Amino acid sequence: MENRRSRRAAAAVALVTALLTLVGALAAPAAAAPPPPYVHGGQTVPTYSYASAVRESVQVDTKLDSDHDGTPDTVSVDIVRPRTATRVPVIMEASPYYSCCGRGNEFQLKKYDRNGTILSMPLAYDNYFVPRGYAFVAVDLVGTSRSTGCGDVGGPAEIGSVEAVVDWLNGRGTARYRDGRTARPGWTTGRVGMIGKSWDGTLANGVAATGVRGLATIVPISGISSWYDYMRLDGVPRATGYPGWLAGAVDGRPAGTCDAVQAGLTSAGDDTTGDYNDFWAARDYVPDAGKVRASVLIAHGLNDQNVFARNFSRWWDALAEHHVPRKLWLHQEGHTDPFDIDRGAWMTMLHRWFDYWLQGIHNGVMGGPKVRVERAPQQWQQQADYPAPGARPVRLSLAAGGGGAGTIGTGGGSGTVALTDNPDLTETQAVGDPNAARSDRATFLSTALSGTTHLSGTPTVTLRFRSDEPDTELTAKLVDYGTAARDDYLANDLSGIEDLDTRSCWGESTADDSACYLDTTEVVHSTDYGVLSRGWTDAAHRTGLTRYTPVAPGRWYSITIRLQPQDQLLAAGHHLGLVVSLSDTENTSPSSTGAKVTVDLAHSTLSLPVAGATHLGTVATAPQLTVTAPATRATRSTPARRLP
């Protein structure tokens, strides 16, 4: 009996001891998980050999049949990843350009070994980030290179093909190696960051707008957020037949495979009216900003004449409305990657950005101002937001002059001006010699600014007009008259940069894949004037973009021209100019009607987005300005279809 009691007591003590041990274990703080082997000092550091990285090529299955051949499309995906048992996140660039046109300032293409496995990737992302514990994944867009299907220019097929790759990386899809073996992404954490310039950055915007899980961040560089805002300018086509031509320019399928699809794209785009229709709505990512789960780092040129700045500003504003974590880099060049403008600062930012959003390293990258902006050549500033906090629309009046330039000022507007459409009018003719009387443009000048004026936001011009034709294009250009050093953003195919003879290296190289790239510099000239912003609209779309409504000849109407957003300083002593004309065949492909238009200036205004003091006053007579056309600056040509 005694032994039985002793055994029961011992058992009770053991049970209490076990329970206390369990409670203690639950109450004690969990031991912090050790950082990955490639994280030291609060950042990822080169740890793995780039030369011995795993290189593989797979075909990802989709649920699409964009070429209508009865077989689901497959997407070709090339991968470079560290040779490690540790799972790593993914930096991904999807592009239509890997075999047709090249990537980056040096137009690099993918290169493969004799077995069809990736040997060399364009750009430095793999060289720089793979040794630091990232995988780099390059996706051939549907219908291009080694992918099947047909591209639909930013539409459901293209976005869906890239979304399928994100799904596969997160275990929600299937893929095969080129020899038919099943490919499983057991090497990745599933966290994906998309990056790319132009069309590639556009794909990042579009995929983020689906809300796909696993896409943690995007870095769109000169990206499109609305294909209508890329190919149309408030009802005015930039070039006719653009969608079908663009799909054909990157087509990697056998001849004839995608002809019907491409013809359908051009037809659906509707050059005849220029309307915003279902075709364009399917390629407008801005309304879906509320679905975005990813953080967003945007980079864009304020003077980008390929993908106009409206594409970043509308996207930026929509993301803000939905509280999406975001930051913004703005520069004064054209269609250019920050890698070729301020390389060291940009790569530092990318490194910190991806470390935070893909690796979970708390490095403070989201602290401080949201915006870094270049307001003049190599003059960078931090700014709390965009537009600059406190920026407000300043309404300025327009008044007619005595046969030459009219005036811009804070007083009342008066008089009328008459314009006759001239399809041969060049921008140099329109904005140069502003005091000369011309029948094909009207110019308005301010007094000399009494202090530096900060423009930050989107200017608009509202005109009360009548036309003797049922339709006409209306063009407005905001000009800074005054000598200054300015970026020549039209130079070298609208990039605004030129190559130097030196190279800098960003990551590890192999015999087949160099990490060293030509250094570049901004093209800068001293000029007597610079065009700050441009805007175009179609008179038959004055009430909205979804319906073509011709004007009644001789009847008065009001229309607002939205210019492209800008962030720039106007120097004291300079004059602000506004130039109004009709068709602009250097920048658009209008149906030039030969219209004669009268503008009622008493009911027309310029709205200028100003942060701080305006430094503009009333003016009775336009100042007489002598300016020299910038002969050394690059000039425009008739707008051709161009790749984004």
XYZ file of C-alpha atoms in Angstrom:
644
model
C 0.000 0.000 0.000
C 2.801 2.348 0.949
C 4.657 1.581 -2.258
C 1.510 2.292 -4.302
C 1.091 5.677 -2.596
C 4.747 6.494 -3.204
C 4.442 5.632 -6.862
C 1.312 7.834 -7.155
C 3.044 10.746 -5.437
C 6.077 10.391 -7.647
C 3.868 10.348 -10.722
C 2.041 13.469 -9.557
C 5.302 15.282 -8.953
C 6.533 14.271 -12.406
C 3.307 15.494 -13.988
C 3.486 18.851 -12.197
C 7.131 19.199 -13.185
C 6.307 18.480 -16.826
C 3.451 20.972 -16.802
C 5.651 23.667 -15.238
C 8.323 22.967 -17.849
C 5.746 23.286 -20.639
C 4.326 26.514 -19.213
C 7.819 27.912 -18.865
C 8.625 27.008 -22.424
C 5.465 28.667 -23.675
C 6.069 31.783 -21.612
C 9.706 32.179 -22.569
C 10.418 34.296 -25.654
C 11.174 32.246 -28.735
C 14.766 32.243 -29.834
C 15.224 34.540 -32.828
C 15.684 32.652 -36.068
C 19.225 33.050 -37.335
C 19.519 35.317 -40.367
C 20.212 33.725 -43.738
C 23.914 33.155 -44.395
C 23.990 36.012 -46.907
C 22.764 38.698 -44.465
C 25.358 40.645 -42.480
C 25.294 44.128 -40.975
C 21.659 44.729 -41.842
C 21.965 43.987 -45.555
C 22.512 41.205 -48.048
C 26.145 40.782 -49.037
C 27.901 38.799 -51.808
C 28.076 35.251 -50.467
C 27.464 32.859 -53.343
C 29.517 32.332 -56.466
C 27.886 33.783 -59.530
C 30.015 31.563 -61.786
C 28.661 28.404 -60.139
C 25.041 29.616 -59.914
C 22.286 27.280 -61.076
C 21.127 28.220 -64.568
C 17.957 26.645 -65.887
C 15.205 27.230 -68.417
C 11.605 26.059 -67.973
C 8.244 26.334 -69.722
C 5.417 27.482 -67.423
C 1.905 26.323 -68.271
C -0.934 28.852 -68.535
C -4.700 28.608 -68.936
C -4.547 30.907 -71.963
C -4.980 30.125 -75.655
C -4.177 33.519 -77.130
C -3.242 32.128 -80.572
C -6.502 30.111 -80.734
C -4.758 26.864 -81.733
C -6.582 24.722 -79.164
C -3.471 24.284 -77.009
C -2.764 26.261 -73.819
C 0.040 28.790 -74.139
C 3.342 28.155 -72.404
C 5.708 30.844 -71.164
C 9.482 30.492 -71.395
C 11.259 31.354 -68.150
C 15.024 31.554 -67.617
C 16.438 31.357 -64.103
C 19.774 32.152 -62.465
C 19.880 31.317 -58.730
C 22.437 30.676 -55.993
C 23.619 27.111 -55.556
C 22.365 26.772 -51.980
C 19.903 24.780 -49.905
C 18.548 28.039 -48.491
C 15.327 29.228 -50.134
C 15.648 32.654 -51.732
C 13.245 35.338 -53.042
C 12.937 36.255 -56.718
C 13.659 39.396 -58.718
C 11.783 39.030 -61.999
C 11.752 40.937 -65.279
C 9.149 39.998 -67.859
C 9.806 41.419 -71.321
C 8.922 41.121 -75.016
C 12.424 42.301 -75.947
C 14.763 39.467 -74.976
C 15.239 38.155 -78.508
C 14.071 40.957 -80.811
C 15.311 44.301 -79.571
C 17.487 43.992 -76.494
C 17.434 45.480 -73.022
C 19.230 48.424 -71.512
C 21.388 51.131 -72.993
C 23.541 48.489 -74.749
C 20.571 46.533 -76.201
C 21.561 43.185 -74.729
C 19.852 39.946 -75.726
C 19.587 36.623 -73.932
C 22.188 34.018 -74.897
C 21.839 30.238 -74.567
C 24.163 27.237 -74.608
C 23.866 24.452 -77.157
C 21.224 22.721 -75.008
C 19.007 25.803 -74.884
C 19.793 26.640 -71.252
C 20.339 30.284 -70.328
C 23.969 31.338 -70.511
C 23.826 35.135 -70.331
C 21.127 37.518 -69.110
C 20.807 41.174 -70.128
C 21.376 43.878 -67.501
C 23.113 43.614 -64.131
C 20.308 42.336 -61.919
C 21.524 38.730 -61.936
C 25.206 39.667 -61.593
C 24.534 41.928 -58.627
C 21.745 40.207 -56.707
C 22.309 36.452 -57.201
C 25.516 36.452 -55.086
C 23.484 38.307 -52.421
C 20.888 35.573 -51.990
C 18.330 36.320 -54.689
C 17.205 34.421 -57.760
C 16.769 36.318 -61.002
C 13.980 35.182 -63.335
C 13.594 36.525 -66.900
C 10.217 35.836 -68.527
C 9.643 35.836 -72.283
C 6.279 37.525 -72.746
C 3.567 35.435 -74.407
C 4.017 35.431 -78.195
C 7.703 36.426 -78.025
C 11.018 34.604 -78.112
C 10.506 30.997 -76.916
C 6.986 31.464 -75.508
C 3.893 30.380 -77.424
C 0.634 32.297 -77.889
C 0.154 35.780 -79.316
C 0.753 39.091 -77.569
C -2.157 41.469 -77.062
C -0.285 44.673 -76.095
C -0.879 44.994 -72.378
C -4.108 43.029 -72.448
C -5.373 39.966 -70.564
C -3.128 37.489 -72.405
C 0.106 39.311 -71.675
C -0.745 40.100 -68.063
C -2.113 36.594 -67.513
C 1.034 34.967 -68.914
C 3.230 36.768 -66.380
C 0.753 36.200 -63.557
C 1.040 32.462 -64.303
C 4.770 32.619 -63.580
C 4.150 34.272 -60.189
C 1.620 31.534 -59.476
C 4.130 28.810 -60.384
C 6.792 30.353 -58.145
C 4.257 30.120 -55.312
C 3.318 26.486 -55.941
C 0.045 27.229 -57.737
C 1.055 26.171 -61.234
C 3.033 23.672 -63.276
C 6.148 23.881 -65.437
C 8.563 21.616 -67.265
C 12.216 21.640 -68.152
C 12.952 21.603 -71.835
C 13.489 17.821 -71.716
C 9.960 17.326 -70.351
C 10.787 16.757 -66.682
C 8.542 18.470 -64.139
C 10.063 21.667 -62.743
C 9.240 22.533 -59.148
C 10.215 25.834 -57.508
C 11.292 24.371 -54.177
C 14.284 26.704 -54.162
C 12.293 29.929 -53.608
C 10.397 31.549 -50.749
C 7.766 32.599 -53.279
C 8.264 36.309 -52.620
C 8.605 38.043 -55.990
C 9.685 41.550 -56.964
C 9.103 42.666 -60.555
C 11.284 45.296 -62.218
C 11.713 46.666 -65.722
C 11.804 49.674 -67.977
C 9.147 50.719 -70.498
C 7.045 47.729 -71.647
C 8.706 45.635 -68.920
C 7.729 48.167 -66.250
C 4.252 48.276 -67.756
C 3.899 44.532 -67.190
C 4.871 45.039 -63.549
C 2.057 47.593 -63.188
C -0.451 45.330 -64.917
C 0.390 42.197 -62.928
C 0.307 44.131 -59.640
C -3.164 45.400 -60.584
C -4.443 41.787 -60.613
C -3.685 41.473 -56.892
C -1.811 38.195 -57.465
C -0.510 36.719 -54.205
C 3.244 36.417 -53.874
C 4.060 39.606 -55.766
C 5.591 41.605 -52.916
C 6.924 44.663 -54.745
C 7.284 46.215 -58.187
C 9.761 48.723 -59.646
C 8.239 50.153 -62.859
C 10.739 52.358 -64.726
C 9.200 54.589 -67.429
C 6.197 52.269 -67.301
C 2.729 52.653 -68.796
C -0.253 52.661 -66.445
C -2.876 53.202 -69.169
C -2.255 52.170 -72.763
C -4.798 54.776 -73.834
C -2.636 57.458 -72.240
C 0.308 55.994 -74.143
C -1.247 55.669 -77.610
C -3.884 58.419 -77.371
C -3.657 62.007 -76.146
C -7.168 62.865 -75.017
C -8.701 61.592 -78.231
C -5.773 62.333 -80.573
C -3.891 59.249 -81.890
C -0.118 59.393 -81.539
C 0.218 57.104 -84.572
C -2.307 55.170 -86.616
C -2.436 51.369 -86.569
C -0.324 51.375 -83.443
C -1.568 48.339 -81.403
C -1.260 45.789 -84.196
C 2.057 47.195 -85.361
C 3.459 47.077 -81.823
C 2.457 43.441 -81.332
C 4.036 42.594 -84.684
C 7.275 44.374 -83.842
C 8.025 41.919 -81.014
C 6.310 38.851 -82.502
C 8.438 35.738 -82.062
C 6.043 33.188 -83.575
C 6.249 31.571 -87.030
C 5.158 33.895 -89.823
C 1.409 34.327 -90.025
C 0.596 32.740 -86.644
C -0.529 35.982 -85.033
C -1.636 38.001 -88.072
C -5.346 37.766 -87.266
C -4.778 38.686 -83.618
C -2.712 41.716 -84.592
C -5.270 42.909 -87.123
C -7.928 42.605 -84.455
C -5.893 44.745 -82.061
C -5.680 47.597 -84.552
C -9.376 47.382 -85.356
C -10.390 47.330 -81.689
C -8.166 50.333 -80.971
C -10.459 52.442 -83.194
C -8.294 55.068 -84.878
C -11.392 56.505 -86.560
C -12.884 58.083 -83.445
C -10.031 57.976 -80.908
C -12.574 56.953 -78.254
C -11.712 55.325 -74.938
C -13.576 52.016 -75.317
C -13.597 48.490 -73.867
C -10.309 47.691 -75.613
C -8.547 50.517 -73.797
C -10.351 49.872 -70.506
C -8.896 46.351 -70.502
C -5.449 47.933 -70.735
C -5.977 50.606 -68.102
C -4.502 49.491 -64.760
C -5.308 52.669 -62.827
C -8.892 51.714 -61.874
C -7.535 48.490 -60.320
C -5.043 50.209 -58.013
C -7.191 49.049 -55.096
C -6.245 45.422 -55.870
C -2.505 46.065 -55.576
C -0.880 44.062 -52.763
C 2.688 44.974 -53.721
C 4.715 47.992 -52.683
C 5.704 50.261 -55.576
C 8.929 52.125 -56.392
C 8.341 54.251 -59.514
C 11.052 55.876 -61.635
C 10.121 58.171 -64.541
C 11.498 60.976 -66.657
C 9.561 64.213 -66.376
C 10.542 64.885 -69.989
C 9.918 61.358 -71.286
C 8.619 61.858 -74.829
C 7.974 58.144 -75.337
C 5.950 57.158 -72.258
C 4.569 60.524 -71.206
C 4.688 61.489 -67.537
C 0.905 61.288 -67.162
C 1.423 57.521 -66.949
C 3.298 57.773 -63.668
C 1.243 60.587 -62.125
C -2.201 58.988 -62.482
C -0.842 55.677 -61.159
C 0.929 57.426 -58.263
C -2.257 59.240 -57.252
C -4.392 56.098 -57.482
C -1.943 54.104 -55.356
C -2.031 56.879 -52.744
C -5.832 56.692 -52.584
C -5.538 53.024 -51.637
C -2.647 53.505 -49.189
C -0.196 51.391 -51.180
C 3.365 51.729 -49.803
C 5.249 53.674 -52.466
C 8.228 55.842 -53.357
C 9.102 57.852 -56.467
C 12.212 58.881 -58.418
C 11.776 61.666 -60.998
C 14.462 62.981 -63.321
C 14.732 65.574 -66.094
C 15.893 63.225 -68.851
C 13.781 61.361 -71.347
C 13.001 57.653 -71.738
C 15.872 56.526 -69.559
C 16.715 54.145 -66.726
C 18.101 55.765 -63.532
C 20.940 53.222 -63.862
C 22.173 55.455 -66.696
C 21.629 58.749 -64.864
C 22.691 58.371 -61.219
C 23.961 54.790 -61.169
C 25.444 54.563 -57.685
C 22.481 56.136 -55.917
C 19.992 54.063 -57.894
C 21.685 50.716 -57.233
C 21.952 51.588 -53.548
C 18.225 52.313 -53.500
C 17.344 49.076 -55.319
C 19.522 47.055 -52.948
C 17.838 48.508 -49.865
C 14.363 48.283 -51.461
C 14.611 44.600 -52.337
C 16.318 43.750 -49.020
C 13.362 45.276 -47.188
C 10.464 44.003 -49.282
C 11.806 40.593 -50.329
C 14.193 39.631 -47.525
C 12.372 41.291 -44.626
C 15.426 43.266 -43.481
C 14.398 46.324 -41.474
C 16.739 48.895 -42.985
C 14.622 52.063 -42.831
C 14.175 52.351 -46.595
C 10.558 53.455 -46.182
C 11.471 56.312 -43.867
C 12.033 59.912 -44.910
C 10.617 61.744 -47.952
C 8.683 59.720 -50.529
C 10.168 61.473 -53.557
C 13.627 62.106 -54.988
C 13.425 64.595 -57.845
C 15.921 66.144 -60.254
C 14.699 69.692 -60.938
C 17.664 70.728 -63.109
C 20.704 68.865 -64.488
C 22.241 66.909 -61.580
C 20.341 68.971 -59.010
C 18.532 66.364 -56.925
C 16.192 67.165 -54.072
C 14.223 65.172 -51.518
C 10.527 65.993 -51.491
C 7.847 64.790 -49.086
C 5.401 63.885 -51.848
C 4.382 64.588 -55.432
C 3.102 67.121 -56.245
C 5.125 69.011 -53.648
C 3.163 69.585 -50.428
C 1.412 72.933 -50.585
C 1.315 73.017 -54.384
C -1.896 74.640 -55.568
C -3.407 75.647 -58.904
C -2.781 79.327 -59.641
C -5.257 80.690 -62.172
C -3.744 83.125 -64.667
C -5.512 85.199 -67.289
C -4.737 85.548 -70.984
C -5.009 88.777 -72.969
C -4.485 89.569 -76.628
C -1.525 91.616 -77.831
C -1.267 94.100 -80.644
C -0.658 91.616 -83.460
C 2.218 89.792 -81.714
C 2.378 88.042 -78.384
C -0.386 88.370 -75.842
C 0.075 88.350 -72.081
C -0.162 85.976 -69.105
C -0.871 87.604 -65.776
C -2.908 87.941 -62.615
C -5.196 90.581 -64.108
C -8.301 90.028 -66.200
C -8.322 88.407 -69.633
C -9.467 90.199 -72.758
C -9.654 90.059 -76.529
C -9.676 87.214 -79.016
C -7.086 85.428 -81.137
C -7.591 83.590 -84.433
C -5.688 80.432 -85.435
C -5.512 78.546 -88.715
C -4.443 74.899 -88.750
C -0.985 74.366 -90.242
C 0.105 70.709 -90.269
C 3.628 71.772 -91.244
C 4.154 73.916 -88.133
C 7.161 72.617 -86.205
C 7.699 73.022 -82.493
C 10.706 75.253 -83.119
C 8.542 77.533 -85.271
C 5.724 77.476 -82.732
C 7.736 78.404 -79.640
C 10.644 80.315 -81.183
C 10.466 84.078 -81.806
C 7.368 84.431 -79.585
C 6.721 88.104 -80.405
C 6.340 87.528 -84.141
C 2.796 87.586 -85.494
C 1.773 84.228 -87.002
C -1.616 82.963 -88.112
C -0.922 79.347 -87.065
C -0.101 79.874 -83.398
C -0.812 82.276 -80.550
C 1.789 83.138 -77.905
C 1.357 84.656 -74.453
C 4.170 85.953 -72.235
C 4.461 86.873 -68.568
C 6.486 89.616 -66.957
C 9.934 88.636 -65.732
C 9.567 86.486 -62.642
C 10.508 88.418 -59.507
C 11.740 85.259 -57.776
C 12.256 81.528 -58.270
C 8.953 79.757 -58.947
C 8.481 76.055 -58.221
C 6.138 74.245 -60.598
C 4.980 70.890 -59.228
C 1.995 69.096 -60.737
C -0.116 69.164 -63.882
C -0.749 72.464 -65.730
C -4.021 72.899 -67.619
C -5.272 75.381 -70.190
C -9.000 76.092 -70.519
C -10.075 77.705 -73.787
C -13.407 79.091 -74.931
C -13.318 78.518 -78.675
C -15.289 78.178 -81.856
C -14.262 76.371 -85.038
C -15.393 76.440 -88.635
C -14.869 72.654 -88.873
C -16.595 69.803 -86.956
C -13.308 68.728 -85.411
C -9.737 69.872 -84.809
C -6.820 69.091 -82.563
C -5.864 71.735 -79.976
C -2.273 71.923 -78.718
C -0.763 73.855 -75.809
C 2.896 74.197 -74.793
C 4.292 75.795 -71.653
C 7.674 77.435 -72.229
C 10.423 78.779 -69.976
C 12.013 81.738 -71.822
C 15.430 82.556 -70.381
C 18.981 81.301 -70.809
C 19.863 78.248 -68.721
C 21.634 74.893 -68.826
C 18.962 72.358 -69.760
C 18.817 68.612 -70.317
C 18.516 67.723 -73.983
C 15.968 65.002 -73.379
C 15.396 64.556 -77.128
C 18.981 63.466 -77.750
C 19.947 59.924 -78.711
C 16.529 58.484 -79.449
C 14.719 60.515 -76.767
C 16.961 59.250 -73.952
C 18.827 62.453 -73.095
C 22.053 60.586 -72.305
C 25.253 59.719 -74.146
C 27.855 57.010 -73.641
C 31.294 57.614 -72.181
C 34.425 55.574 -72.906
C 34.611 54.102 -69.402
C 32.775 51.225 -67.760
C 31.716 50.464 -64.200
C 30.987 47.004 -62.824
C 27.946 46.016 -60.753
C 28.268 42.470 -59.519
C 30.253 39.437 -60.593
C 31.114 38.585 -64.186
C 31.720 35.376 -66.064
C 33.309 34.797 -69.452
C 29.790 34.788 -70.936
C 28.055 37.465 -68.846
C 29.803 40.709 -67.943
C 28.652 42.896 -65.065
C 30.440 45.936 -66.513
C 28.482 48.621 -68.367
C 29.320 51.783 -70.262
C 29.168 54.850 -68.071
C 26.861 57.576 -69.331
C 26.267 61.278 -68.866
C 23.338 63.624 -69.350
C 23.310 65.669 -72.559
C 23.123 69.281 -71.384
C 23.104 72.502 -73.446
C 22.743 76.155 -72.603
C 19.632 77.354 -74.428
C 17.504 80.494 -74.581
C 14.300 78.598 -73.848
C 12.971 75.203 -72.915
C 9.555 73.602 -73.361
C 8.346 72.682 -69.881
C 5.227 70.731 -70.769
C 2.979 69.841 -73.684
C -0.688 68.955 -73.983
C -3.077 67.891 -76.737
C -6.788 67.257 -77.002
C -9.400 66.591 -79.638
C -12.282 69.079 -79.885
C -14.772 66.271 -80.530
C -13.883 64.737 -77.154
C -14.454 67.907 -75.159
C -17.242 66.310 -73.070
C -15.418 63.017 -72.415
C -13.181 60.400 -73.976
C -15.781 57.694 -74.516
C -17.820 59.495 -77.168
C -16.890 61.327 -80.355
C -19.109 64.437 -80.524
C -18.343 66.829 -83.409
C -18.590 70.548 -82.736
C -21.150 72.681 -84.492
C -19.224 75.144 -86.674
C -19.483 78.681 -85.365
C -20.754 77.688 -81.925
C -18.793 78.555 -78.764
C -17.495 75.725 -76.556
C -15.182 75.374 -73.574
C -12.419 72.758 -73.483
C -9.580 71.969 -71.090
C -6.170 70.785 -72.309
C -4.262 68.704 -69.754
C -0.527 69.201 -70.112
C 2.002 66.653 -68.896
C 3.029 66.830 -65.207
C 6.275 68.571 -64.295
C 8.428 69.448 -61.284
C 10.889 72.224 -62.081
C 12.153 75.587 -60.916
C 11.680 78.723 -63.050
C 14.499 81.166 -62.370
C 13.999 84.782 -61.396
C 14.193 87.025 -64.463
C 12.795 84.358 -66.802
C 9.468 84.715 -68.605
C 6.735 82.108 -68.653
C 5.241 81.505 -72.090
C 2.157 79.718 -73.363
C 1.859 78.702 -77.009
C -1.475 77.560 -78.444
C -1.752 75.944 -81.883
C -3.884 73.311 -83.619
C -2.553 70.080 -85.174
C 0.896 68.941 -84.064
C 2.236 66.405 -86.539
C 5.624 66.191 -84.816
C 4.039 64.651 -81.739
C 0.708 63.216 -82.907
C -1.081 61.869 -85.964
C -4.153 64.108 -86.055
C -6.763 64.334 -88.763
C -5.623 67.811 -89.757
C -8.805 69.536 -90.899
C -7.496 72.957 -91.901
C -9.781 74.450 -89.265
C -9.931 78.125 -88.427
C -10.426 78.630 -84.697
C -11.212 81.734 -82.652
C -10.368 81.810 -78.929
C -12.234 84.084 -76.521
C -9.461 85.081 -74.099
C -11.760 86.777 -71.589
C -13.088 83.304 -70.759
C -9.814 81.362 -71.171
C -7.245 80.649 -68.443
C -3.938 78.966 -67.650
C -3.886 76.973 -64.404
C -0.344 76.641 -63.109
C 0.567 74.210 -60.259
C 2.784 76.262 -57.934
C 4.444 75.313 -54.654
C 5.240 78.514 -52.770
C 5.149 82.022 -54.218
C 4.106 82.530 -57.848
C 6.239 85.640 -58.550
C 3.986 86.594 -61.463
C 2.167 89.910 -61.674
C -0.067 91.842 -64.004
C 1.273 92.861 -67.387
C -0.166 95.380 -69.832
C 2.096 94.710 -72.811
C 3.977 91.554 -73.731
C 7.749 91.873 -73.198
C 9.910 91.849 -76.310
C 12.075 88.716 -76.192
C 14.961 87.801 -78.460
C 15.650 84.087 -78.455
C 17.810 81.809 -80.547
C 16.550 78.381 -81.517
C 18.663 75.629 -79.917
C 20.441 74.517 -83.068
C 22.590 72.036 -81.127
C 19.592 70.387 -79.537
C 18.125 67.268 -81.030
C 15.073 67.958 -83.157
C 11.846 66.080 -83.578
C 10.740 64.214 -86.635
C 7.300 63.219 -87.816
C 5.991 60.820 -85.150
C 6.756 57.238 -86.021
C 5.411 54.189 -84.277
C 7.959 53.498 -81.562
C 8.457 50.757 -79.009
C 7.635 51.676 -75.414
